[in-house]
Each structure stands twice: as C-alpha cells, then as structure tokens.
mmCIF file with all atom_site columns, C-alpha atoms in Angstrom:
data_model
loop_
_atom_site.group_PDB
_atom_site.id
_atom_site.type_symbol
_atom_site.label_atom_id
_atom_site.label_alt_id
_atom_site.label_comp_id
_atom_site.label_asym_id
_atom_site.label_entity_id
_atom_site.label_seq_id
_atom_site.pdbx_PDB_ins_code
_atom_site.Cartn_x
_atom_site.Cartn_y
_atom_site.Cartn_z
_atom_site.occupancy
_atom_site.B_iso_or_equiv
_atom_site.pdbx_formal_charge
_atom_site.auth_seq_id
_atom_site.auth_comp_id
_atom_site.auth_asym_id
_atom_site.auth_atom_id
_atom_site.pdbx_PDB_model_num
ATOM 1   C CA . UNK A 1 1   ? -16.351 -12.830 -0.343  1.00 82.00 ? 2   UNK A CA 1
ATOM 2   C CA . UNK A 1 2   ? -14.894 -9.520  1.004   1.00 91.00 ? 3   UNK A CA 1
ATOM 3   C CA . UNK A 1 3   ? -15.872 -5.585  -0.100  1.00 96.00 ? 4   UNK A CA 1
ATOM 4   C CA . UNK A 1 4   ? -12.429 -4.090  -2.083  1.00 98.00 ? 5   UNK A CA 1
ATOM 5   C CA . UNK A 1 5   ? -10.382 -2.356  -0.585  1.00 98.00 ? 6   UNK A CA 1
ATOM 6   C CA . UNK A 1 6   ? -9.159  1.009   -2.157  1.00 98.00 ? 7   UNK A CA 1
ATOM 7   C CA . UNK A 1 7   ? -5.115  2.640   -2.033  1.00 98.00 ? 8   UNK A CA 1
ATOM 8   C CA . UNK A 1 8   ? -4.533  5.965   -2.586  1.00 98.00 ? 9   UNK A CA 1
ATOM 9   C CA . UNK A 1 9   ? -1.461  7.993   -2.214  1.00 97.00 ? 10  UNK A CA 1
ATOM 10  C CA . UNK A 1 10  ? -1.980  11.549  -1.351  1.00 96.00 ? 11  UNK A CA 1
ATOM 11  C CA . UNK A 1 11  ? 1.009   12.778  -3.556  1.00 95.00 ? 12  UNK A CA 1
ATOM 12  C CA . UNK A 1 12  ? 0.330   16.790  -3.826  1.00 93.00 ? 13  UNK A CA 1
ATOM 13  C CA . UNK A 1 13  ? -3.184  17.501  -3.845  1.00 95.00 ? 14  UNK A CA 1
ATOM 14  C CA . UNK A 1 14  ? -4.756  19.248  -1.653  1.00 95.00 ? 15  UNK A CA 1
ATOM 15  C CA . UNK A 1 15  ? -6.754  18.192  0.920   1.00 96.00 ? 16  UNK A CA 1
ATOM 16  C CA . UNK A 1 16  ? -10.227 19.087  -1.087  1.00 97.00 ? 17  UNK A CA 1
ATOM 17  C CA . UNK A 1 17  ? -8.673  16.918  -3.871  1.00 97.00 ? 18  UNK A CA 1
ATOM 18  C CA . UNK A 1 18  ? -8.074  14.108  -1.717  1.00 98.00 ? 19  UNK A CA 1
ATOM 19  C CA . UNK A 1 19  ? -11.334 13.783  -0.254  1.00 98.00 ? 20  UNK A CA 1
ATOM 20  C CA . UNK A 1 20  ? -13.115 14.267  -3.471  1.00 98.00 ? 21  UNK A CA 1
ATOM 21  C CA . UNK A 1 21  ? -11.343 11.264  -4.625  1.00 98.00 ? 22  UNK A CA 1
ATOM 22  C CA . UNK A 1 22  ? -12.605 9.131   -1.645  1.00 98.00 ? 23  UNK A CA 1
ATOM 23  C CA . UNK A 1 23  ? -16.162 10.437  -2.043  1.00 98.00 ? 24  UNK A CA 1
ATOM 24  C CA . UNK A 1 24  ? -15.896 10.037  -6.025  1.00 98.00 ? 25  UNK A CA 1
ATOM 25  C CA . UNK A 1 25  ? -15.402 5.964   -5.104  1.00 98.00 ? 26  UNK A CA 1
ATOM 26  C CA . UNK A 1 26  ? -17.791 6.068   -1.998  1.00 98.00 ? 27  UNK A CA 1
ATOM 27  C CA . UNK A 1 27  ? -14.825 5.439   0.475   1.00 98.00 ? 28  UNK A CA 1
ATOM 28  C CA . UNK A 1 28  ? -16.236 5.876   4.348   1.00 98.00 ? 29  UNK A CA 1
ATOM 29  C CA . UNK A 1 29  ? -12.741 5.054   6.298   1.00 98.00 ? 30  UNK A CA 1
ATOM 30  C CA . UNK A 1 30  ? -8.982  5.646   5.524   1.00 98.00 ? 31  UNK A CA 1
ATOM 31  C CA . UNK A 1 31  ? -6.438  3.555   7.072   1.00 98.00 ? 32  UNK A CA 1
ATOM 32  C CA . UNK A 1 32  ? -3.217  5.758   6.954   1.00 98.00 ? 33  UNK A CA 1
ATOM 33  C CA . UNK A 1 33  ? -0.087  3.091   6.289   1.00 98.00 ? 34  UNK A CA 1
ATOM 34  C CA . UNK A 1 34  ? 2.680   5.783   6.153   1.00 98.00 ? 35  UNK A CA 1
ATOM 35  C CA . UNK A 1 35  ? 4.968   4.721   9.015   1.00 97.00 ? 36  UNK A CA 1
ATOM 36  C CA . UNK A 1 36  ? 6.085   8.333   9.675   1.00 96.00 ? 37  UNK A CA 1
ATOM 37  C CA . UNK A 1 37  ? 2.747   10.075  8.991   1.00 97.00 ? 38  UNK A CA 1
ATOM 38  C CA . UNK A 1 38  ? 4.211   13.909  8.513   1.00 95.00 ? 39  UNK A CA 1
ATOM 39  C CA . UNK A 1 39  ? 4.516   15.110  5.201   1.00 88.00 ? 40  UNK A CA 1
ATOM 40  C CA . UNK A 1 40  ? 6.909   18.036  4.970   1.00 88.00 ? 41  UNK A CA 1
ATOM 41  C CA . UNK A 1 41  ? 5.920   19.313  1.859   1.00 90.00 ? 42  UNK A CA 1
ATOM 42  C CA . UNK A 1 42  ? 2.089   18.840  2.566   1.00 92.00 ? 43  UNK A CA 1
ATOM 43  C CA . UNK A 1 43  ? 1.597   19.741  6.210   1.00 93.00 ? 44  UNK A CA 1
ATOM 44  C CA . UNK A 1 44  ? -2.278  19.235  5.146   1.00 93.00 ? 45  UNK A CA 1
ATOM 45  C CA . UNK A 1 45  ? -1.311  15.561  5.170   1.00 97.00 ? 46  UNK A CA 1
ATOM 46  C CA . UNK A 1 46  ? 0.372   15.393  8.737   1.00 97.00 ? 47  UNK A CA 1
ATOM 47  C CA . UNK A 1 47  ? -1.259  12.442  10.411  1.00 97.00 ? 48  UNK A CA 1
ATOM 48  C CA . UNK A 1 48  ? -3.489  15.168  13.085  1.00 97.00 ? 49  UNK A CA 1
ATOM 49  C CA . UNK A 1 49  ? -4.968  17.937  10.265  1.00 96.00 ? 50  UNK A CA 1
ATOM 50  C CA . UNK A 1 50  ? -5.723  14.905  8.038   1.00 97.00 ? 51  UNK A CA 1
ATOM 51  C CA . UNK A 1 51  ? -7.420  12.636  10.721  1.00 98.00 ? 52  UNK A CA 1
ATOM 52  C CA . UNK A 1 52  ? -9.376  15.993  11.432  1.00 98.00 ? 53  UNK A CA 1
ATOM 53  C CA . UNK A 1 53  ? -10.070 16.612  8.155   1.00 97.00 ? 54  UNK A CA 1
ATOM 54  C CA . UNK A 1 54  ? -11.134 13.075  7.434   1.00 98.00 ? 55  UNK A CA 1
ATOM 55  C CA . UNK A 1 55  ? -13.332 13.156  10.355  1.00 98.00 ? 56  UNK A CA 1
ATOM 56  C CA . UNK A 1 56  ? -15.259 16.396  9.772   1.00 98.00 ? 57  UNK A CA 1
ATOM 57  C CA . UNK A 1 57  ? -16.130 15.101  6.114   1.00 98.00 ? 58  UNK A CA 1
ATOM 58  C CA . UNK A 1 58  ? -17.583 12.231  7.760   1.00 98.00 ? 59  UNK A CA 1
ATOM 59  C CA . UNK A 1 59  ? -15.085 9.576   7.005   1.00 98.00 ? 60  UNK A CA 1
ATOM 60  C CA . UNK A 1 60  ? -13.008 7.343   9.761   1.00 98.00 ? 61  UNK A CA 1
ATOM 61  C CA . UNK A 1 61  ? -9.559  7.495   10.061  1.00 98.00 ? 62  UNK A CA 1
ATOM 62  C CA . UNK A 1 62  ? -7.285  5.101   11.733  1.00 98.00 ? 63  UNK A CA 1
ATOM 63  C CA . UNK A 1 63  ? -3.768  4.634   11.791  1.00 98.00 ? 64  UNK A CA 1
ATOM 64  C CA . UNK A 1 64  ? -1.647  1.366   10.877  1.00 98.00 ? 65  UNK A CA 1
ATOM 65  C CA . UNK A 1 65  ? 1.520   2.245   10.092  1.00 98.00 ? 66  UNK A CA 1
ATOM 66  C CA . UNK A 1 66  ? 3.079   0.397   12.849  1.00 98.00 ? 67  UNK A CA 1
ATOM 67  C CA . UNK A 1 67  ? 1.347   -2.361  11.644  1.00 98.00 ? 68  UNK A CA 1
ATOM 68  C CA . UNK A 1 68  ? 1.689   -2.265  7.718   1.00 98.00 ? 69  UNK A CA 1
ATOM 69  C CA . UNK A 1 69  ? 4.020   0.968   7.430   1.00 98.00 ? 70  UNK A CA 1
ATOM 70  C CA . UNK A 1 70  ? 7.226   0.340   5.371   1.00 96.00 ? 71  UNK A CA 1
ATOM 71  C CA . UNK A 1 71  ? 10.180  1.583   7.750   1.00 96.00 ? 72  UNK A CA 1
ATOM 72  C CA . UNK A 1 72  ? 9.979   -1.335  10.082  1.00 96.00 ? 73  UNK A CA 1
ATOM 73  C CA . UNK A 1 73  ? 11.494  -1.186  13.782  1.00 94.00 ? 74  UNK A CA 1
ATOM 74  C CA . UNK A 1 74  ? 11.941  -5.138  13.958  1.00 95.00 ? 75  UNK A CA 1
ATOM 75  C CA . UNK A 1 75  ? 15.734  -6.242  13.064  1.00 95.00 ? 76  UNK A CA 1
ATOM 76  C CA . UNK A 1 76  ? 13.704  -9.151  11.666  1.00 97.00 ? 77  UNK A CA 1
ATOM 77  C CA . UNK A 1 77  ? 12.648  -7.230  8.679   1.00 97.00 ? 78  UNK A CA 1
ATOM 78  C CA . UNK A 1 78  ? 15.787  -6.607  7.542   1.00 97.00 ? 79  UNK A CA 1
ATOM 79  C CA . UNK A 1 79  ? 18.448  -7.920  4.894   1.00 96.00 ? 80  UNK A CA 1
ATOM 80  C CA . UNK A 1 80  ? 21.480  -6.061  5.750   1.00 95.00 ? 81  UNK A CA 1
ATOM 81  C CA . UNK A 1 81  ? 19.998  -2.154  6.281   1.00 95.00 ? 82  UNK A CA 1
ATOM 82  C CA . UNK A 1 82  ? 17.133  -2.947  3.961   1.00 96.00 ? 83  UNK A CA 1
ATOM 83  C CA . UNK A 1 83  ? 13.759  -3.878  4.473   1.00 97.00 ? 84  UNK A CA 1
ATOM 84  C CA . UNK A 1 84  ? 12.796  -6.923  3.476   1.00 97.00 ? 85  UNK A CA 1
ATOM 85  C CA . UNK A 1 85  ? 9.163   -7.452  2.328   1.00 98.00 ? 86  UNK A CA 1
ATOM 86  C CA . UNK A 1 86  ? 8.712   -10.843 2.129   1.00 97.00 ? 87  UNK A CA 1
ATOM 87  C CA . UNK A 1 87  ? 10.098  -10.659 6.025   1.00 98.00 ? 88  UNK A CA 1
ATOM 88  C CA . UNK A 1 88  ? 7.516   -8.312  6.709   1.00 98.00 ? 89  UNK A CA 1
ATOM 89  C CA . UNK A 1 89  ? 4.742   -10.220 5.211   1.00 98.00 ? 90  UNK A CA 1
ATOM 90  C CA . UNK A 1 90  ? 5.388   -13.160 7.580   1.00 97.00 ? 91  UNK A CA 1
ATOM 91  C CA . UNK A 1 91  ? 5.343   -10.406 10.883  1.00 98.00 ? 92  UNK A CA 1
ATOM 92  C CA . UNK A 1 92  ? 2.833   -11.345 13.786  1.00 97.00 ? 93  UNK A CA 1
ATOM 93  C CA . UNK A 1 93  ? 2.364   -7.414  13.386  1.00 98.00 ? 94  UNK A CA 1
ATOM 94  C CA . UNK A 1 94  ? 1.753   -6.932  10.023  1.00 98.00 ? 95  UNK A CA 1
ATOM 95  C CA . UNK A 1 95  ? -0.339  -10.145 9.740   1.00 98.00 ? 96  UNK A CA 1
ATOM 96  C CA . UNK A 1 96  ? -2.519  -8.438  12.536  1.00 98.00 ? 97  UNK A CA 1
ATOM 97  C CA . UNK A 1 97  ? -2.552  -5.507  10.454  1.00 98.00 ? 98  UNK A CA 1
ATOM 98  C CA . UNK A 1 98  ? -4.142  -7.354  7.469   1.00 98.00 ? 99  UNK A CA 1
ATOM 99  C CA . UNK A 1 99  ? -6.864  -8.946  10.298  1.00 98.00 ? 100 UNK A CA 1
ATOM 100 C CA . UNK A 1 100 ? -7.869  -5.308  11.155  1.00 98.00 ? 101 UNK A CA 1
ATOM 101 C CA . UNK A 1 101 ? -8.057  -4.303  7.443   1.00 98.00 ? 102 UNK A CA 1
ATOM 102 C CA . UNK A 1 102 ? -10.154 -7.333  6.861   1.00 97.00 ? 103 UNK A CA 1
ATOM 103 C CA . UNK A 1 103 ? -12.146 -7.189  9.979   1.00 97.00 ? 104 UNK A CA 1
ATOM 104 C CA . UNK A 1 104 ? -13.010 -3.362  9.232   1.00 97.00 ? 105 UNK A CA 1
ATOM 105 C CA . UNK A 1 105 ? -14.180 -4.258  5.542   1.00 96.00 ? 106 UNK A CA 1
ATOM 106 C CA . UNK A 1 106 ? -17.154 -5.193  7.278   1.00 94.00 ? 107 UNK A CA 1
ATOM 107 C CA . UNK A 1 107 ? -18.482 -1.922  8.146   1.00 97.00 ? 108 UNK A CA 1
ATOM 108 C CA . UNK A 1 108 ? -16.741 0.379   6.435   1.00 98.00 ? 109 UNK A CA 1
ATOM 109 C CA . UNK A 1 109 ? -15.332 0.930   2.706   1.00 98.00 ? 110 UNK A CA 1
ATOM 110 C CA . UNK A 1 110 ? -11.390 1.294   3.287   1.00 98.00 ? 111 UNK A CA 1
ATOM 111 C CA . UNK A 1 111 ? -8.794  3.159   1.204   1.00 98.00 ? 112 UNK A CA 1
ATOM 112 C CA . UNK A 1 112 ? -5.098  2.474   2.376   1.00 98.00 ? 113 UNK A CA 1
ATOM 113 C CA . UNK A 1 113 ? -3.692  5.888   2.516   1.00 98.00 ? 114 UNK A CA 1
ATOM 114 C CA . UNK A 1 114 ? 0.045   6.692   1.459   1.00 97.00 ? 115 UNK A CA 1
ATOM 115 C CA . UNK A 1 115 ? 2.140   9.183   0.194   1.00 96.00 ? 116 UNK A CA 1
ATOM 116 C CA . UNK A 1 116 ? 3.185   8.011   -3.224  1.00 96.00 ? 117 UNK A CA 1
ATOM 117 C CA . UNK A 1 117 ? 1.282   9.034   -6.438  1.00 97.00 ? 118 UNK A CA 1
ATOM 118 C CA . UNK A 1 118 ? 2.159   5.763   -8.437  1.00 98.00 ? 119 UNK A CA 1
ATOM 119 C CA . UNK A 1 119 ? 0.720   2.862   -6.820  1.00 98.00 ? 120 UNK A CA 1
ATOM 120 C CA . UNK A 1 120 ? 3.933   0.198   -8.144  1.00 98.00 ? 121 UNK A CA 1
ATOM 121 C CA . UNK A 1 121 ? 6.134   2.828   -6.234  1.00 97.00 ? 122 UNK A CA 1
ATOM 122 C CA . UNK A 1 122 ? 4.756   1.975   -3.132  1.00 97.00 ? 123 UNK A CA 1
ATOM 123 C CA . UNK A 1 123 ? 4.507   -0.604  -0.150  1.00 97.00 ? 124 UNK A CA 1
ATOM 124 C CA . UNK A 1 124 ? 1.278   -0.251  -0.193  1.00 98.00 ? 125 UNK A CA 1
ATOM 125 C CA . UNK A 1 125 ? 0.761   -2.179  -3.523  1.00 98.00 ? 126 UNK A CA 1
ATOM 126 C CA . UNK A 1 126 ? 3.736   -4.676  -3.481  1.00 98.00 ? 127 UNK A CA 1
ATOM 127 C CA . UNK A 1 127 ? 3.852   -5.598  -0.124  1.00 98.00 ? 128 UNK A CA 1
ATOM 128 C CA . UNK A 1 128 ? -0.395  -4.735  1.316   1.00 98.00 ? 129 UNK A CA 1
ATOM 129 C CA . UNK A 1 129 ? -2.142  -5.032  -1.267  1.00 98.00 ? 130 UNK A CA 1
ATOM 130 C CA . UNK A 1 130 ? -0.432  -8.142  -2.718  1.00 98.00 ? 131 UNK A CA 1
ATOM 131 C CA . UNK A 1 131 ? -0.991  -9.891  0.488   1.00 98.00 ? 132 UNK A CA 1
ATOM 132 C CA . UNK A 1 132 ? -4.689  -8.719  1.017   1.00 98.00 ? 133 UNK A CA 1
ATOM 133 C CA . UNK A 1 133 ? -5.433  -10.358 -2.867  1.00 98.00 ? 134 UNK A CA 1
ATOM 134 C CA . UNK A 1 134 ? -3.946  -13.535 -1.076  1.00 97.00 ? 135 UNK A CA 1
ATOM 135 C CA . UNK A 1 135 ? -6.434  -13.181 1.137   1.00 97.00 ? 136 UNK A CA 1
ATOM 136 C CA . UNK A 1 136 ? -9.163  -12.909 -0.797  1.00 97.00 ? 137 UNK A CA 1
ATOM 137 C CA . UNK A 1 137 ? -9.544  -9.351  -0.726  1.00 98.00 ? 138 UNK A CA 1
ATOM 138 C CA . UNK A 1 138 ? -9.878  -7.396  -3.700  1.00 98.00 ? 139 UNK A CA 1
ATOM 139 C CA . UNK A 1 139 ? -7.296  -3.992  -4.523  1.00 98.00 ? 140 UNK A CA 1
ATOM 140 C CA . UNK A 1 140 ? -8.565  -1.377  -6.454  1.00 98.00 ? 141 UNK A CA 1
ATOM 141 C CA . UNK A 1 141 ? -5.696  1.592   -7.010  1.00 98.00 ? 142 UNK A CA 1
ATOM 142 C CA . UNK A 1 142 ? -7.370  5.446   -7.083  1.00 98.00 ? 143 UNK A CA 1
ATOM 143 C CA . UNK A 1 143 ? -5.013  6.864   -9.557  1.00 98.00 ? 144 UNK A CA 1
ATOM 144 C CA . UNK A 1 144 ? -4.689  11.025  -9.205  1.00 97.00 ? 145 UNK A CA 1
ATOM 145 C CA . UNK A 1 145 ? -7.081  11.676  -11.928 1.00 97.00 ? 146 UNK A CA 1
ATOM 146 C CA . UNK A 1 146 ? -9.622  9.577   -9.847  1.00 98.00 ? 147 UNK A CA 1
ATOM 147 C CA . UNK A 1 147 ? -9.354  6.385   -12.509 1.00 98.00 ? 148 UNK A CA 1
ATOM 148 C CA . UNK A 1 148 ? -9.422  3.007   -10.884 1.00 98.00 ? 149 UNK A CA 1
ATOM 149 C CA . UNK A 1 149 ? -7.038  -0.096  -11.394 1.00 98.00 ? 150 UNK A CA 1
ATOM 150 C CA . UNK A 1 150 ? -7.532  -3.070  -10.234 1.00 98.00 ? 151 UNK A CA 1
ATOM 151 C CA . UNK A 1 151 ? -4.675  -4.998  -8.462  1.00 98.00 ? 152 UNK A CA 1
ATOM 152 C CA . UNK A 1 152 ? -4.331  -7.532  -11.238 1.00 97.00 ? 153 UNK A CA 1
ATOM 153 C CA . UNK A 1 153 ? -3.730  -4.299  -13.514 1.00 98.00 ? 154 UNK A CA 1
ATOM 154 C CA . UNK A 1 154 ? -1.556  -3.092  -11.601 1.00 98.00 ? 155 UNK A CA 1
ATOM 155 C CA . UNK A 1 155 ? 0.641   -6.561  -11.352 1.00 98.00 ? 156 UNK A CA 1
ATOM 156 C CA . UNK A 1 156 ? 0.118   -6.420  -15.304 1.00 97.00 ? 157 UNK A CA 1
ATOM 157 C CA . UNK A 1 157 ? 1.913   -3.124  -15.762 1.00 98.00 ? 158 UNK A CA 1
ATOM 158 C CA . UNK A 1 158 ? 4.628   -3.919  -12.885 1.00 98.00 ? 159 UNK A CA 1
ATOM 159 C CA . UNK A 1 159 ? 5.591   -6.809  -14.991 1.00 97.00 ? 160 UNK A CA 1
ATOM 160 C CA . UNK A 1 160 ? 5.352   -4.987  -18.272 1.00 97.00 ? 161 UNK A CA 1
ATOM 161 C CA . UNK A 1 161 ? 7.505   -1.885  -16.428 1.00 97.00 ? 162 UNK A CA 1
ATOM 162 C CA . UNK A 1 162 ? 10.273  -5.074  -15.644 1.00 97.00 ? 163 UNK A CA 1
ATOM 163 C CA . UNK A 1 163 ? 10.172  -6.278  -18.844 1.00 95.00 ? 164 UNK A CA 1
ATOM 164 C CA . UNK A 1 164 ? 8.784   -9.859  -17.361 1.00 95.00 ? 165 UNK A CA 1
ATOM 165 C CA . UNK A 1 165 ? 6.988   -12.558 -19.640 1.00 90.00 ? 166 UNK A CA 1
ATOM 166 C CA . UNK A 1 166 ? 3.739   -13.747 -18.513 1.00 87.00 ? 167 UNK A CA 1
ATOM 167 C CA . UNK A 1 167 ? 4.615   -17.013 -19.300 1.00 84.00 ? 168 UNK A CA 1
ATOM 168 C CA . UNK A 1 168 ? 7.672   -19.338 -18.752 1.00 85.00 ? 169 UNK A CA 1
ATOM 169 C CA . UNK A 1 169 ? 8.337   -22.794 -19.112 1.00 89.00 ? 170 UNK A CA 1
ATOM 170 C CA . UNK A 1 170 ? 10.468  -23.110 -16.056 1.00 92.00 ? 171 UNK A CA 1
ATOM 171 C CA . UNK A 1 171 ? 8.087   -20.657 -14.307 1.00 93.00 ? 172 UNK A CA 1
ATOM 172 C CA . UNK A 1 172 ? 4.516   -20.510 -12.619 1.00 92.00 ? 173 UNK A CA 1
ATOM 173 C CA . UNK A 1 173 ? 2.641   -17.520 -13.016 1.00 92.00 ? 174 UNK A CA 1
ATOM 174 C CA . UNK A 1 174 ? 2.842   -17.236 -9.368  1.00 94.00 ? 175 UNK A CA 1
ATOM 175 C CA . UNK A 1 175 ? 6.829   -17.157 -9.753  1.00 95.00 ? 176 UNK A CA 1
ATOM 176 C CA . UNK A 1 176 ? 6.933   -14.841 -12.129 1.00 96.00 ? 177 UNK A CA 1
ATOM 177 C CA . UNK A 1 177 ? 4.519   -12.323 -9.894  1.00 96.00 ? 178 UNK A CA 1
ATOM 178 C CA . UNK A 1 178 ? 6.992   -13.200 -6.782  1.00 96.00 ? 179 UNK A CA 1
ATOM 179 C CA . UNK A 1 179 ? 10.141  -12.258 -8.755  1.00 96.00 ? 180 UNK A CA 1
ATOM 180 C CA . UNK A 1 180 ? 8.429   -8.978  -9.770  1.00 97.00 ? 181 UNK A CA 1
ATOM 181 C CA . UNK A 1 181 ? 7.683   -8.035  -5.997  1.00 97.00 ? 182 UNK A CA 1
ATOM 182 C CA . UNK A 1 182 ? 10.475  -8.672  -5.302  1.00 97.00 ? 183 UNK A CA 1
ATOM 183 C CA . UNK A 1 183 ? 12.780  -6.539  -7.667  1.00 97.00 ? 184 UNK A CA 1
ATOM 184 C CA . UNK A 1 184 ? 10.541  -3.689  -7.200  1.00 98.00 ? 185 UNK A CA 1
ATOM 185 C CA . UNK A 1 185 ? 9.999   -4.197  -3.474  1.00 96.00 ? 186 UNK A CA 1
ATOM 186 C CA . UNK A 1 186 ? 14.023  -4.267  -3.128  1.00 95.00 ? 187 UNK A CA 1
ATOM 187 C CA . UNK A 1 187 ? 14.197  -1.249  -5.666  1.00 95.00 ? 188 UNK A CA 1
ATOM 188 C CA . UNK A 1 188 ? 11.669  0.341   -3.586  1.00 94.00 ? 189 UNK A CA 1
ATOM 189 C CA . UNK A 1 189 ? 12.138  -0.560  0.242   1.00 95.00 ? 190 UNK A CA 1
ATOM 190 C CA . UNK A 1 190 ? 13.531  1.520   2.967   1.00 95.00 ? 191 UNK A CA 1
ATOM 191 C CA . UNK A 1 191 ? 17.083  1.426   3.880   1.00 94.00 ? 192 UNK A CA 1
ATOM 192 C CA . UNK A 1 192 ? 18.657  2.605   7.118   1.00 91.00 ? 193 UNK A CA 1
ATOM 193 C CA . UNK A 1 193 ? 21.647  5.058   7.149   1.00 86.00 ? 194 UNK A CA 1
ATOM 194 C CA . UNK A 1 194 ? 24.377  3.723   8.957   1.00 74.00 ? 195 UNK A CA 1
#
C-alpha cells in the first residue's frame, strides 16, 4: 500500500500561497511536471526561484518534466502534431518517471506540481495521476482554496463535465473512464505548430 500522492497547479498565487497549501496538507517534496518550467506571468514560479523557494521552506524539489511533462520530444508520442497520451503512458521515460514518483513516496510526501488551476485541465490528472491510481497509488487534487479531491472525484466530475453515463450495457466502467481520458486528454494535449 503506497502514501498519496498530492497535484497542485500553481495557477496565480503567489509563492506564500503556494507553500501554505503544501504545508496545509503536510507535503515535504514537489515534483515539478511542467515540461517548460518558466511561467511568464509568474516569474515566482520559474523552475530556479521556485526550487529555491521550495528549498528554504524546507521542502524538496525535483524536476520530472522530461519524464512526465506534457510537450513530449519523442515523434512516438504523437498522432499527427498532437500528443498522444495513451502513447505517452506506454514511454520507457515516462514509465521511469512513475518508478521515481513511486520510489520517492517512500520518504517523502509528494505533490506533482503544474501550472493549471483545474486539475481535469491538466496532464497531470488525465495522463499522471490516472496512471499512478493504476498503480496503486492514491491522487488527491489540492484545489486553490486548499480543498482536497480525491482522484476518483475527480474522474466523477470529468465524466459528469462530458456528459458520460456511469453505466453502459455495451461498456465497462473501465471503458467508459478510457473514453473520458481520452476526449479530454485530446481536448487538452499539446500540439506542435507547423
């Protein structure tokens, strides 16, 4: 039985907000899955001020977005210009990212750290998080007013926001959840200008 592991996406707080929200849940490490991790519009949240920032409060900081970012530099991961999820999911590289989430569960408390505010309108929930559950491993979603969701919630609403039965005759549960990934994953996913 693993520890949960927490998301959060750093949206626009600032800094102090973000790391109340970690110590509010008792988080002790942040793994940071942005692939580019430079915020523009919250310089706080460049990958260097944060890891400082994380560091001086006391919590660890490590970076996977090579390994579980979204923007992916294999062609494999692609459909066309689009990333493809499910492609990404089946990556020696991401798969070694989930082992390093799962081996640091161990000794630390980990929140996946993006940028998005709404947890179904990121990778980090329908492509990580989905695949730690798999695992095993529990998801809990901060929200921005420092409520909690579990990842089963958080499927609930996705399928709800969709307009998805829970139930179909033709159907496993399982489908149904796969279909919703999906559709919001594609929705979601990067695509590369060409």
């Amino acid at each position: 039985m693993f520890p949960p592991v927490f998301t959060i996406g750093h949206s626009t707080h600032t800094l102090a907000r973000l790391l109340a929200l970690l110590e509010q849940h008792g988080v002790t490490a942040a793994a940071d899955v942005r692939s580019l991790p430079y915020s523009r519009m919250n310089p706080q949240f460049d990958r260097e001020p944060l890891r400082d920032a994380l560091r001086k409060a006391g919590l660890a900081y490590v970076y996977l977005g090579k390994e579980l970012g979204a923007r992916r530099e294999e062609a494999a991961c692609y459909d066309g210009n689009r990333v493809d999820y499910e492609r990404v999911a089946d990556s020696s590289l991401f798969l070694h990212g989930l082992d390093r989430v799962q081996g640091g569960c161990a000794h630390f408390r980990i929140a996946l750290l993006c940028a998005e505010k709404e947890p179904l309108d990121c990778h980090r929930t329908l492509l990580v998080s989905r695949r730690l559950e798999e695992r095993g491993v529990p998801v809990i979603h901060i929200h921005a007013d420092g409520g909690l969701e579990t990842h089963a919630e958080a499927l609930e609403r996705l399928l709800d926001k969709l307009g998805l039965l829970r139930e179909d005759i033709f159907r496993t549960r399982e489908e149904i959840a796969a279909e919703a990934y999906r559709r919001q994953g594609r929705r979601m996913a990067y695509t590369k200008m060409v």
